[in-house]
Each structure stands twice: as C-alpha cells, then as structure tokens.
C-alpha cells in the first residue's frame, strides 16, 4: 500500500479514539456521513416511487383508455366498420373496436351520480382494453343488445349503493322535444358487472353498456363516436397515429394517448425532475459538510503535515491523503444510503401501511393520486446516476481542504512545536 493511502486511512480510523477537539471533528464527520446517506436514500426512494407511479398510471390509463383514438370530425362516425378495417391494415395495429361515449346520470334509490357512459362491443372491447382482468363481479360478456345491462366502476357502484342484479336509471342529457317541454331520455339498466381498474377516475366515473343500447339511447342510429385502436408498442403511438392517416380514407380525427393524457405524464415528469434537483441539494449540503471537517482536520494535523513534508512528501501526496480521508467519509455515507434506500423502495407496501397504522393518518389517498396503492420501481440506471453524482460531489468537496493542506509551510507549522 502506498503511504498516502496508509496515512489517509489511519487518519479516518483514528477518529474513533478521538478526544477533545478531535472528538468534535469526529462528530462533524458522522453528521456528514449521515446527511449523505439520508440524501442518497431519499433520492432512491423518491425516484423509485416516481418511476412506479409513472408506469402504473400509464398501465392503468391504457388498460381502460386507448392507444390511438379515431373519431369522426363532428363527434360521430358513420362508416366505423370500414375505418376499423382500414386501421387494422397497419402492421403495428393489434386490434380495433368501436365505441360510443356520452355523458349521463345514474339514479338509484334517490342517489344520483354523474358518469361517463361508454357503449362497447364486449368481444371487441376485450381485444383493446383490460376490463376482463379488472372485473370484480359479473362479466363484460353479460352486456347483450336489447337486455340493457350495465357494468359500473367499483367506486361508482359503492356511491350508488347498488349490487349485481339491481336496476339503475340512466338519464341521457339529450332530451326529447315535446309540445309541452324538453324531456330527458330515461332508461332502466340492470347491473350485470362491477370492475375495479385501480384508477379512481375510471372506478368512480365510468359505466359500460352494449354498443347497440348506447346507439338506441343516444339516437345515433348506426353511427358511433369513434374507433379505439390497440398497438403492439404503446410508445410508438405518436408515429402510428400519423401513419394511420395514409391508411384511413374517411375524414377522421386521429389522436393518441400521449396527447389525450399529456398533462398527467408531463406533470409526473416535471415533478420527478424537480424532486431530483431538490434532493440532490441535500446530498450537496452533506457533501460540503466534508469541507468543514477536512479544514478542521488540516488545522489539527499541521504538525504531522510538516513532518511528512520534511521527510520528502510532495504536495500532491499530502493532497492525496486528505482527498482519501474525505472520500472514505462520503463512501461510507453512500453505501449506507444505497442500502437503506433500496430496502425502503422495495418494501413500501409494508412501510406505508405501518406508518398509517402508527400515525393514524392516510398517507396515500387514491382520490388524490388516481391509483389505489403506492407503486415503486427501482431502476439500476437511477441508482448508478445517484451514486456517481453523489460521489463526484464528495470528491469535489475534498479538493479545497486538500489544497490547503498541500500549501502548509513546514517551517511555520513546526515553529511553536
């Protein structure tokens, strides 16, 4: 071992037996290690939650919504079968399904709730959405034309206090014009299924009925609102949406999920960026605590530095000693932070319920965060970036004190010894 490493490691270990002023330096070193570890752990946990939240939100949205949406220019599409066939010719399109989407009001036992009503063909809908996986009672296949069955989101069903087999009243806002007044169209539907997508927006505000029943209720004849398209690669949606214009000969409006839900994902990306910057400041503060630690250490070890210089040590060797000392402090904090961060990030499903039980507070409200549980996804690239940047900050923090140590004049340092 080179003597610079030997002396640097000895200075680091000697703090355990420090007394007096050296004990204060040891305390500052411990604070620096703890701050670095807490900052790194917080970064790993927050970025993992952001990654999991982004992926879970995207998965749940696209399990109910569509990758690409083809609709009529005025909100109605007459020749939807031809449009679906033309869209299916694109090599990256897996399936296409028609839909009718309108607003309505559901009433049961004097309880009224507004909802989005979506008319679907059950067999086709299973190919473009994941409702079969989300069903908690009944089945999507129970939607039969003319039976007037309805499938409700779980929170919507709870709000109306309905169960399978109950009959709810659906009120369409488009009214019937009579000589006396404009009357809303009203129809009773039997609850044949309840789904839970795990996303509050859909669970509390979406009702599914058969496509033909929706056409009858909203007087669309054979028209639909549009065609939902599922792709092999959801991230290719913007490109495929542009290319579908060459496959579809009808006048249509084509949008993709990155545009229809852009605000959600932009908000998550922006929040992730800002939280990363803020938490890196914590690491930076902890790293620059090492500056004060090493400055005091240099002041305390001036006599040792002078003796090393008189024995032939170069200024570069003195710098190496104190850089190594600061790097060890930072490295210990980094290792502790990574271990703690990974343990927390991979066990949030246990930690959050425990904290909620202890504090009695609701830390994760699905009505606010759209999804029912706190997700977490640790990415190796994030951990590598956090460790690399934190270690660089630690090394940068050691440069000034080490430079000060290298400039110590042996004669001045030993004058009063």
Short mmCIF file of N, CA and C in Angstrom, two decimals, residues 100 102-107 112-113 115 117 169-176 182-189 209 213-220:
data_model
loop_
_atom_site.label_atom_id
_atom_site.label_comp_id
_atom_site.label_asym_id
_atom_site.label_seq_id
_atom_site.Cartn_x
_atom_site.Cartn_y
_atom_site.Cartn_z
N UNK A 100 -69.12 4.12 -28.29
CA UNK A 100 -69.95 5.32 -28.15
C UNK A 100 -69.66 5.89 -26.78
N UNK A 102 -70.68 9.04 -24.23
CA UNK A 102 -71.55 10.18 -23.94
C UNK A 102 -71.64 10.34 -22.43
N UNK A 103 -72.16 11.49 -22.01
CA UNK A 103 -72.38 11.73 -20.59
C UNK A 103 -73.77 11.30 -20.19
N UNK A 104 -73.92 10.99 -18.91
CA UNK A 104 -75.22 10.60 -18.40
C UNK A 104 -75.29 10.74 -16.90
N UNK A 105 -76.46 10.47 -16.35
CA UNK A 105 -76.67 10.49 -14.90
C UNK A 105 -77.30 9.17 -14.49
N UNK A 106 -76.75 8.59 -13.43
CA UNK A 106 -77.29 7.34 -12.90
C UNK A 106 -78.03 7.63 -11.60
N UNK A 107 -79.19 7.02 -11.47
CA UNK A 107 -80.00 7.23 -10.28
C UNK A 107 -80.43 5.89 -9.70
N UNK A 112 -78.06 10.08 -6.88
CA UNK A 112 -77.77 10.42 -8.27
C UNK A 112 -76.27 10.68 -8.41
N UNK A 113 -75.69 10.15 -9.47
CA UNK A 113 -74.27 10.37 -9.76
C UNK A 113 -74.10 10.62 -11.25
N UNK A 115 -71.90 10.42 -14.68
CA UNK A 115 -70.97 9.40 -15.14
C UNK A 115 -70.71 9.56 -16.64
N UNK A 117 -70.69 7.48 -19.93
CA UNK A 117 -71.28 6.24 -20.43
C UNK A 117 -70.54 5.84 -21.70
N UNK A 169 -81.36 3.69 -12.98
CA UNK A 169 -81.96 4.53 -14.03
C UNK A 169 -80.87 5.40 -14.66
N UNK A 170 -80.71 5.30 -15.98
CA UNK A 170 -79.75 6.10 -16.72
C UNK A 170 -80.49 7.22 -17.42
N UNK A 171 -80.08 8.44 -17.15
CA UNK A 171 -80.71 9.63 -17.73
C UNK A 171 -79.74 10.24 -18.73
N UNK A 172 -80.16 10.33 -19.98
CA UNK A 172 -79.34 10.94 -21.02
C UNK A 172 -79.66 12.42 -21.11
N UNK A 173 -78.65 13.29 -21.16
CA UNK A 173 -78.93 14.73 -21.17
C UNK A 173 -79.59 15.21 -22.45
N UNK A 174 -79.39 14.48 -23.58
CA UNK A 174 -80.07 14.87 -24.82
C UNK A 174 -81.56 14.58 -24.67
N UNK A 175 -82.37 15.63 -24.73
CA UNK A 175 -83.78 15.48 -24.40
C UNK A 175 -84.67 15.19 -25.59
N UNK A 176 -85.90 14.80 -25.27
CA UNK A 176 -86.95 14.60 -26.26
C UNK A 176 -87.78 15.88 -26.35
N UNK A 182 -89.04 20.00 -23.08
CA UNK A 182 -87.94 19.12 -23.49
C UNK A 182 -87.71 18.13 -22.36
N UNK A 183 -87.93 16.87 -22.62
CA UNK A 183 -87.83 15.83 -21.60
C UNK A 183 -86.56 15.01 -21.81
N UNK A 184 -85.81 14.73 -20.73
CA UNK A 184 -84.62 13.89 -20.86
C UNK A 184 -85.01 12.44 -21.17
N UNK A 185 -84.14 11.75 -21.86
CA UNK A 185 -84.39 10.33 -22.16
C UNK A 185 -83.96 9.49 -20.96
N UNK A 186 -84.82 8.61 -20.54
CA UNK A 186 -84.60 7.81 -19.33
C UNK A 186 -84.76 6.34 -19.68
N UNK A 187 -83.86 5.52 -19.11
CA UNK A 187 -83.94 4.08 -19.35
C UNK A 187 -83.39 3.35 -18.14
N UNK A 188 -84.03 2.26 -17.77
CA UNK A 188 -83.53 1.44 -16.67
C UNK A 188 -82.55 0.39 -17.20
N UNK A 189 -81.48 0.21 -16.45
CA UNK A 189 -80.46 -0.78 -16.80
C UNK A 189 -80.23 -1.69 -15.60
N UNK A 209 -72.05 0.05 -21.27
CA UNK A 209 -73.27 -0.59 -21.76
C UNK A 209 -72.97 -1.15 -23.15
N UNK A 213 -77.25 -0.68 -27.38
CA UNK A 213 -78.08 0.01 -26.40
C UNK A 213 -77.71 1.50 -26.33
N UNK A 214 -76.43 1.80 -26.43
CA UNK A 214 -75.99 3.20 -26.41
C UNK A 214 -76.48 3.94 -27.66
N UNK A 215 -76.44 3.25 -28.81
CA UNK A 215 -76.93 3.88 -30.04
C UNK A 215 -78.42 4.18 -29.95
N UNK A 216 -79.17 3.28 -29.33
CA UNK A 216 -80.61 3.50 -29.17
C UNK A 216 -80.88 4.64 -28.19
N UNK A 217 -80.16 4.62 -27.04
CA UNK A 217 -80.40 5.62 -26.01
C UNK A 217 -80.05 7.02 -26.49
N UNK A 218 -78.94 7.12 -27.21
CA UNK A 218 -78.48 8.45 -27.64
C UNK A 218 -78.86 8.77 -29.08
N UNK A 219 -79.72 7.93 -29.68
CA UNK A 219 -80.27 8.16 -31.02
C UNK A 219 -79.17 8.40 -32.05
N UNK A 220 -78.24 7.47 -32.13
CA UNK A 220 -77.15 7.57 -33.09
C UNK A 220 -77.39 6.70 -34.32
#
